[in-house]
Amino acid sequence: MSYLWEEFNIKTFAAETIVYRDGVFCPDLSTLPSTQIPSHTDLPVHIIYVGEIAGENRLDIDVAGENMRVFLSAKIKNKKPAFLNIFIKNTGKNSEIRGGVFAQNDNRLNIDIDAHHGAADTTVTIRTKLIAGPHTQSKLRGTARIENACPDCTSDISFSAMAADTARIEFTPAQRISSAPKSADHSASIYRPTDAQVQFLRMAGLSGAEVESALREAFAAELDCMNI
């Protein structure tokens, strides 16, 4: 499996894995036999979702066991219109789901994240970063739901984008909270490099294309699911 890690620069650690490539589950690259997360494992579960997508795509993450640790690393791109729907359900007491989604849009891309807390002391934190190319359209939607009798949950769905001047971006973060959480946050932001940053890179001898590449790499950095 080493070629997959090298190609997509996914940080790995000791874990059971569920691997998707181009929107398709790959049992030969996974240590778990199916996309179903077991109710108990000695190791955390690492869901890896990488490659190019088009059309409708769905990723279900359902955690029912207590004290589970589940991590999501997603790195996707699209050249055709694409939709990625991520449905997260955490009903395992004291279980956590932490994830990072990195997307590069070269056409039309919708990402819809629905996170459901169905037990006390559950955690769902998903950070999404988008690079939107010229004349692209992007819609990023995230909804966190904390049900009744589910106190002390931690919820955070955030979006940030680095976009070309002609790109169109729509953010819709939302929360539906019916129990007092430990913390509940959502955010959306646009990243724009400063003139000082661009000038520093040019003074270092980088060409225009190299400056753009360096800024993209800096924006995409620090999206480590283990630290979210």
Coordinates of N, CA, C and O in Angstrom, one line a residue, residues 11-144:
K11 N -0.8 10.9 5.8 CA 0.0 10.5 7.0 C -0.7 9.3 7.6 O -1.9 9.2 7.9
T12 N 0.1 8.3 7.8 CA -0.4 7.0 8.4 C 0.1 6.8 9.8 O 1.0 7.4 10.3
F13 N -0.6 5.9 10.5 CA -0.3 5.5 11.8 C -0.9 4.2 12.1 O -1.6 3.6 11.2
A14 N -0.6 3.6 13.2 CA -1.1 2.3 13.5 C -2.7 2.3 13.6 O -3.2 2.9 14.5
A15 N -3.3 1.7 12.7 CA -4.8 1.7 12.7 C -5.4 0.6 11.8 O -4.7 0.1 10.9
E16 N -6.6 0.3 12.0 CA -7.4 -0.4 11.0 C -7.8 0.5 9.9 O -8.1 1.7 10.2
T17 N -7.8 0.1 8.6 CA -8.0 1.0 7.5 C -9.2 0.6 6.7 O -9.5 -0.6 6.5
I18 N -9.9 1.7 6.2 CA -11.0 1.5 5.2 C -10.6 2.5 4.1 O -10.6 3.7 4.3
V19 N -10.3 2.0 2.9 CA -9.7 2.8 1.8 C -10.7 2.9 0.6 O -11.2 1.9 0.2
Y20 N -10.9 4.1 0.2 CA -11.7 4.4 -1.0 C -10.7 5.1 -2.0 O -10.0 6.0 -1.6
R21 N -10.8 4.7 -3.3 CA -10.1 5.4 -4.3 C -11.1 5.7 -5.4 O -11.8 4.8 -5.9
D22 N -11.1 7.0 -5.9 CA -12.0 7.4 -6.9 C -13.4 7.1 -6.6 O -14.2 6.8 -7.5
G23 N -13.8 7.2 -5.3 CA -15.1 7.0 -4.8 C -15.6 5.6 -4.6 O -16.7 5.3 -4.3
V24 N -14.6 4.6 -4.8 CA -14.9 3.2 -4.7 C -14.2 2.6 -3.6 O -13.0 2.8 -3.5
F25 N -14.8 1.8 -2.8 CA -14.2 1.0 -1.7 C -13.2 0.0 -2.3 O -13.5 -0.7 -3.2
C26 N -12.0 0.0 -1.7 CA -10.9 -0.9 -2.2 C -10.6 -1.9 -1.1 O -9.7 -1.6 -0.2
P27 N -11.2 -3.1 -1.1 CA -10.9 -4.1 0.0 C -9.5 -4.6 0.0 O -8.9 -4.9 1.0
D28 N -8.8 -4.6 -1.2 CA -7.4 -5.1 -1.3 C -6.5 -4.1 -0.6 O -5.3 -4.5 -0.3
L29 N -6.9 -2.8 -0.5 CA -6.0 -1.8 0.2 C -6.4 -1.6 1.6 O -5.7 -0.8 2.3
S30 N -7.5 -2.2 2.1 CA -8.0 -2.0 3.4 C -7.7 -3.2 4.3 O -7.5 -4.3 3.9
T31 N -7.6 -2.9 5.6 CA -7.4 -4.0 6.6 C -8.7 -4.5 7.1 O -8.8 -5.6 7.6
L32 N -9.8 -3.7 7.0 CA -11.1 -4.2 7.4 C -11.8 -4.7 6.1 O -11.6 -4.2 5.0
P33 N -12.7 -5.7 6.3 CA -13.2 -6.4 5.1 C -14.4 -5.7 4.5 O -14.8 -6.0 3.4
S34 N -14.9 -4.6 5.1 CA -16.0 -3.9 4.6 C -16.0 -2.4 5.0 O -15.1 -2.1 5.8
T35 N -16.9 -1.7 4.6 CA -17.0 -0.3 5.0 C -17.6 -0.1 6.4 O -17.7 1.1 6.9
Q36 N -18.1 -1.1 6.9 CA -18.8 -1.0 8.2 C -17.7 -1.0 9.3 O -16.8 -1.8 9.4
I37 N -17.9 0.0 10.2 CA -16.9 0.2 11.3 C -17.3 -0.8 12.4 O -18.5 -0.8 12.9
P38 N -16.4 -1.6 12.9 CA -16.8 -2.6 14.0 C -17.1 -1.8 15.3 O -16.7 -0.7 15.5
S39 N -17.8 -2.5 16.2 CA -18.2 -2.0 17.5 C -17.0 -1.9 18.4 O -17.1 -1.1 19.4
H40 N -15.9 -2.6 18.1 CA -14.7 -2.5 19.0 C -13.5 -2.9 18.2 O -13.6 -3.9 17.4
T41 N -12.4 -2.2 18.3 CA -11.1 -2.6 17.8 C -10.1 -2.1 18.8 O -10.2 -1.2 19.5
D42 N -9.0 -2.9 18.8 CA -7.9 -2.5 19.7 C -7.1 -1.2 19.1 O -6.5 -0.5 19.9
L43 N -7.2 -1.0 17.8 CA -6.6 0.1 17.1 C -7.7 1.1 16.7 O -8.9 0.7 16.5
P44 N -7.3 2.4 16.5 CA -8.3 3.3 15.9 C -8.6 2.9 14.4 O -7.9 2.1 13.9
V45 N -9.6 3.5 13.9 CA -10.0 3.2 12.5 C -9.7 4.4 11.7 O -10.1 5.6 12.0
H46 N -9.0 4.2 10.6 CA -8.6 5.3 9.7 C -9.3 5.1 8.3 O -9.0 4.2 7.6
I47 N -10.2 6.1 8.0 CA -10.9 6.0 6.7 C -10.1 6.9 5.8 O -9.9 8.1 6.1
I48 N -9.7 6.4 4.6 CA -8.9 7.1 3.7 C -9.7 7.2 2.4 O -10.0 6.2 1.8
Y49 N -10.0 8.4 1.9 CA -10.9 8.6 0.8 C -10.1 9.6 -0.2 O -9.9 10.7 0.1
V50 N -9.6 9.0 -1.3 CA -8.7 9.7 -2.2 C -9.0 9.5 -3.6 O -9.7 8.6 -4.0
G51 N -8.5 10.5 -4.5 CA -8.6 10.3 -5.9 C -9.6 11.3 -6.6 O -9.9 12.3 -6.0
E52 N -9.9 11.0 -7.8 CA -10.8 11.9 -8.6 C -12.2 11.4 -8.6 O -12.4 10.2 -8.7
I53 N -13.1 12.3 -8.4 CA -14.5 11.9 -8.3 C -15.3 12.7 -9.4 O -14.9 13.7 -9.9
A54 N -16.5 12.1 -9.8 CA -17.4 12.7 -10.7 C -18.8 12.2 -10.4 O -18.9 11.1 -9.8
G55 N -19.8 13.0 -10.6 CA -21.2 12.6 -10.4 C -21.5 12.5 -8.9 O -20.8 13.2 -8.1
E56 N -22.4 11.6 -8.5 CA -22.9 11.5 -7.1 C -21.9 10.5 -6.3 O -21.7 9.4 -6.8
N57 N -21.5 10.9 -5.2 CA -20.6 10.1 -4.3 C -21.1 10.2 -2.9 O -21.4 11.3 -2.4
R58 N -21.1 9.1 -2.2 CA -21.6 9.1 -0.8 C -20.6 8.3 0.1 O -20.1 7.3 -0.3
L59 N -20.3 8.9 1.2 CA -19.5 8.3 2.2 C -20.2 8.2 3.6 O -20.6 9.3 4.1
D60 N -20.5 7.0 4.1 CA -21.2 6.8 5.4 C -20.2 6.4 6.4 O -19.4 5.5 6.2
I61 N -20.2 7.2 7.6 CA -19.4 6.9 8.7 C -20.3 6.7 9.9 O -20.9 7.6 10.4
D62 N -20.4 5.4 10.4 CA -21.4 5.1 11.4 C -20.6 4.4 12.6 O -20.1 3.3 12.4
V63 N -20.6 5.1 13.7 CA -19.9 4.6 14.9 C -20.9 4.3 16.0 O -21.6 5.2 16.4
A64 N -21.0 3.0 16.4 CA -22.0 2.6 17.4 C -21.3 2.2 18.7 O -21.9 2.1 19.7
G65 N -20.0 1.8 18.6 CA -19.3 1.3 19.8 C -18.9 2.4 20.7 O -18.6 3.5 20.2
E66 N -18.7 2.1 22.0 CA -18.2 3.0 22.9 C -16.7 3.2 22.9 O -16.0 2.2 22.5
N67 N -16.2 4.3 23.2 CA -14.8 4.6 23.3 C -14.0 4.3 22.0 O -12.9 3.9 22.1
M68 N -14.7 4.6 20.9 CA -14.0 4.4 19.6 C -13.3 5.6 19.1 O -13.7 6.7 19.4
R69 N -12.2 5.4 18.4 CA -11.5 6.6 17.8 C -11.5 6.3 16.2 O -10.9 5.3 15.8
V70 N -12.1 7.2 15.5 CA -12.2 7.1 14.1 C -11.6 8.4 13.4 O -12.0 9.5 13.9
F71 N -10.8 8.2 12.4 CA -10.2 9.4 11.7 C -10.5 9.3 10.2 O -10.5 8.2 9.7
L72 N -10.7 10.4 9.6 CA -11.0 10.5 8.2 C -9.9 11.4 7.5 O -9.7 12.5 8.0
S73 N -9.3 10.9 6.5 CA -8.4 11.6 5.7 C -8.9 11.6 4.2 O -8.9 10.5 3.6
A74 N -9.4 12.7 3.7 CA -9.9 12.7 2.4 C -9.1 13.8 1.5 O -9.0 14.9 1.9
K75 N -8.7 13.3 0.4 CA -8.0 14.2 -0.6 C -8.6 13.9 -2.0 O -8.4 12.8 -2.5
I76 N -9.4 14.9 -2.5 CA -10.1 14.6 -3.7 C -9.9 15.8 -4.7 O -9.6 16.9 -4.3
K77 N -10.2 15.5 -6.0 CA -10.2 16.5 -7.0 C -11.3 16.1 -8.0 O -11.7 14.9 -8.1
N78 N -11.7 17.0 -8.8 CA -12.7 16.8 -9.8 C -12.5 17.6 -11.1 O -12.1 18.8 -11.0
K79 N -12.7 17.0 -12.2 CA -12.6 17.7 -13.5 C -14.0 17.8 -14.1 O -14.2 18.6 -15.1
K80 N -14.9 17.0 -13.6 CA -16.3 17.1 -14.1 C -17.2 17.4 -12.9 O -16.8 17.3 -11.7
P81 N -18.5 17.8 -13.1 CA -19.3 18.1 -11.9 C -19.4 16.9 -11.0 O -19.5 15.8 -11.4
A82 N -19.3 17.2 -9.7 CA -19.2 16.2 -8.7 C -19.9 16.6 -7.4 O -19.9 17.8 -7.0
F83 N -20.5 15.6 -6.7 CA -21.1 15.8 -5.4 C -20.6 14.8 -4.5 O -20.6 13.6 -4.8
L84 N -20.1 15.2 -3.3 CA -19.7 14.3 -2.3 C -20.5 14.6 -1.0 O -20.5 15.6 -0.4
N85 N -21.3 13.6 -0.7 CA -22.2 13.6 0.5 C -21.5 12.7 1.6 O -21.4 11.5 1.4
I86 N -21.2 13.3 2.7 CA -20.6 12.6 3.9 C -21.6 12.6 5.0 O -22.0 13.7 5.5
F87 N -22.1 11.4 5.3 CA -23.0 11.2 6.4 C -22.3 10.6 7.6 O -21.8 9.5 7.5
I88 N -22.3 11.3 8.7 CA -21.6 10.8 9.9 C -22.6 10.6 11.0 O -23.4 11.5 11.3
K89 N -22.6 9.5 11.7 CA -23.5 9.1 12.8 C -22.6 8.6 13.9 O -22.0 7.5 13.8
N90 N -22.6 9.3 15.0 CA -21.8 8.9 16.2 C -22.8 8.6 17.3 O -23.3 9.6 18.0
T91 N -23.1 7.3 17.6 CA -24.0 7.0 18.7 C -23.2 6.2 19.8 O -23.8 5.6 20.7
G92 N -21.9 6.2 19.7 CA -21.1 5.5 20.7 C -20.6 6.4 21.8 O -19.8 7.4 21.5
K93 N -21.0 6.2 23.0 CA -20.7 7.1 24.1 C -19.1 7.2 24.2 O -18.4 6.2 24.1
N94 N -18.7 8.4 24.4 CA -17.3 8.7 24.5 C -16.5 8.3 23.3 O -15.3 8.1 23.4
S95 N -17.1 8.3 22.1 CA -16.4 8.0 20.9 C -16.2 9.3 20.1 O -16.9 10.3 20.2
E96 N -15.1 9.3 19.3 CA -14.8 10.5 18.5 C -14.5 10.2 17.1 O -14.0 9.1 16.7
I97 N -14.9 11.1 16.2 CA -14.7 11.1 14.8 C -14.0 12.4 14.5 O -14.6 13.5 14.7
R98 N -12.8 12.4 14.0 CA -12.0 13.6 13.6 C -11.6 13.4 12.1 O -11.1 12.4 11.8
G99 N -11.7 14.5 11.4 CA -11.4 14.4 10.0 C -10.9 15.6 9.3 O -11.2 16.7 9.7
G100 N -10.2 15.4 8.2 CA -9.8 16.5 7.4 C -10.1 16.2 5.9 O -9.8 15.1 5.5
V101 N -10.7 17.1 5.2 CA -11.1 17.0 3.8 C -10.4 18.0 3.0 O -10.5 19.2 3.3
F102 N -9.6 17.6 2.0 CA -8.9 18.6 1.1 C -9.5 18.3 -0.3 O -9.4 17.2 -0.8
A103 N -10.0 19.4 -0.9 CA -10.6 19.3 -2.2 C -10.0 20.3 -3.2 O -9.8 21.4 -2.8
Q104 N -9.8 19.8 -4.4 CA -9.4 20.7 -5.5 C -10.4 20.7 -6.6 O -10.7 19.7 -7.2
N105 N -11.1 21.8 -6.8 CA -12.2 21.9 -7.7 C -11.8 22.6 -9.0 O -11.4 23.7 -9.0
D106 N -12.0 21.8 -10.1 CA -11.7 22.4 -11.4 C -13.0 22.4 -12.3 O -12.9 22.6 -13.5
N107 N -14.2 22.3 -11.7 CA -15.4 22.4 -12.4 C -16.5 22.9 -11.5 O -16.5 24.0 -11.1
R108 N -17.5 22.0 -11.2 CA -18.5 22.3 -10.2 C -18.5 21.2 -9.1 O -18.5 20.0 -9.4
L109 N -18.4 21.6 -7.9 CA -18.2 20.7 -6.8 C -19.2 21.1 -5.6 O -19.2 22.2 -5.2
N110 N -19.9 20.1 -5.1 CA -20.7 20.2 -3.9 C -20.2 19.3 -2.9 O -20.1 18.1 -3.2
I111 N -19.9 19.7 -1.7 CA -19.6 18.9 -0.5 C -20.6 19.1 0.5 O -20.8 20.3 1.0
D112 N -21.3 18.1 1.0 CA -22.4 18.2 2.0 C -22.0 17.2 3.1 O -21.9 16.0 2.9
I113 N -21.8 17.8 4.3 CA -21.4 17.0 5.5 C -22.5 17.1 6.5 O -22.9 18.2 6.9
D114 N -23.1 16.0 6.9 CA -24.1 15.9 7.9 C -23.6 15.1 9.1 O -23.4 13.9 8.9
A115 N -23.5 15.7 10.2 CA -22.9 15.0 11.4 C -24.0 14.9 12.5 O -24.5 15.9 12.9
H116 N -24.2 13.7 12.9 CA -25.3 13.4 13.9 C -24.7 12.9 15.2 O -24.0 11.8 15.2
H117 N -24.9 13.6 16.3 CA -24.5 13.1 17.6 C -25.7 12.4 18.2 O -26.7 13.1 18.5
G118 N -25.6 11.1 18.5 CA -26.8 10.4 19.1 C -26.5 9.8 20.4 O -27.3 8.9 20.9
A119 N -25.4 10.2 21.1 CA -25.1 9.8 22.4 C -24.3 10.9 23.1 O -23.7 11.8 22.5
A120 N -24.3 10.8 24.5 CA -23.5 11.7 25.3 C -22.0 11.6 25.0 O -21.5 10.5 24.7
D121 N -21.3 12.6 25.3 CA -19.8 12.6 25.2 C -19.3 12.1 23.8 O -18.2 11.5 23.8
T122 N -20.0 12.5 22.8 CA -19.5 12.1 21.4 C -18.8 13.4 20.8 O -19.1 14.5 21.1
T123 N -17.8 13.1 19.9 CA -17.1 14.1 19.3 C -17.1 13.9 17.8 O -16.9 12.8 17.3
V124 N -17.4 15.0 17.0 CA -17.3 15.0 15.6 C -16.7 16.4 15.2 O -17.3 17.4 15.4
T125 N -15.5 16.3 14.7 CA -14.8 17.5 14.2 C -14.3 17.3 12.8 O -13.5 16.3 12.6
I126 N -14.8 18.0 11.8 CA -14.4 17.9 10.4 C -13.9 19.3 9.9 O -14.7 20.2 9.9
R127 N -12.7 19.3 9.4 CA -12.2 20.5 8.8 C -12.0 20.3 7.3 O -11.4 19.3 6.9
T128 N -12.6 21.2 6.5 CA -12.5 21.1 5.0 C -11.8 22.3 4.5 O -12.1 23.4 4.8
K129 N -10.8 22.0 3.6 CA -10.1 23.0 2.8 C -10.3 22.8 1.3 O -10.2 21.7 0.9
L130 N -10.6 23.9 0.6 CA -10.9 23.8 -0.8 C -10.0 24.8 -1.6 O -9.8 25.9 -1.1
I131 N -9.5 24.3 -2.7 CA -8.8 25.1 -3.7 C -9.7 25.2 -4.9 O -10.0 24.1 -5.5
A132 N -10.2 26.4 -5.2 CA -11.2 26.5 -6.3 C -10.5 27.2 -7.5 O -10.0 28.3 -7.3
G133 N -10.5 26.6 -8.6 CA -9.8 27.1 -9.8 C -10.7 28.2 -10.5 O -11.8 28.4 -10.1
P134 N -10.1 28.8 -11.6 CA -10.8 29.8 -12.3 C -12.2 29.3 -12.8 O -12.3 28.2 -13.3
H135 N -13.2 30.2 -12.7 CA -14.5 29.9 -13.3 C -15.2 28.7 -12.8 O -16.0 28.1 -13.4
T136 N -14.8 28.3 -11.6 CA -15.4 27.1 -10.9 C -16.6 27.5 -10.0 O -16.7 28.7 -9.6
Q137 N -17.4 26.6 -9.7 CA -18.5 26.8 -8.7 C -18.4 25.8 -7.6 O -18.3 24.6 -7.9
S138 N -18.4 26.2 -6.4 CA -18.3 25.3 -5.2 C -19.4 25.6 -4.2 O -19.6 26.8 -3.9
K139 N -20.0 24.6 -3.7 CA -20.9 24.7 -2.6 C -20.5 23.8 -1.5 O -20.4 22.6 -1.7
L140 N -20.3 24.4 -0.3 CA -19.8 23.6 0.9 C -20.9 23.8 2.0 O -21.1 24.9 2.4
R141 N -21.5 22.7 2.4 CA -22.6 22.7 3.3 C -22.2 21.7 4.5 O -21.8 20.6 4.2
G142 N -22.4 22.2 5.7 CA -22.2 21.3 6.9 C -23.2 21.5 7.9 O -23.5 22.7 8.3
T143 N -23.8 20.4 8.4 CA -24.8 20.5 9.5 C -24.4 19.6 10.6 O -24.2 18.4 10.4
A144 N -24.4 20.1 11.8 CA -24.1 19.3 13.0 C -25.4 19.2 13.8 O -26.1 20.2 14.0

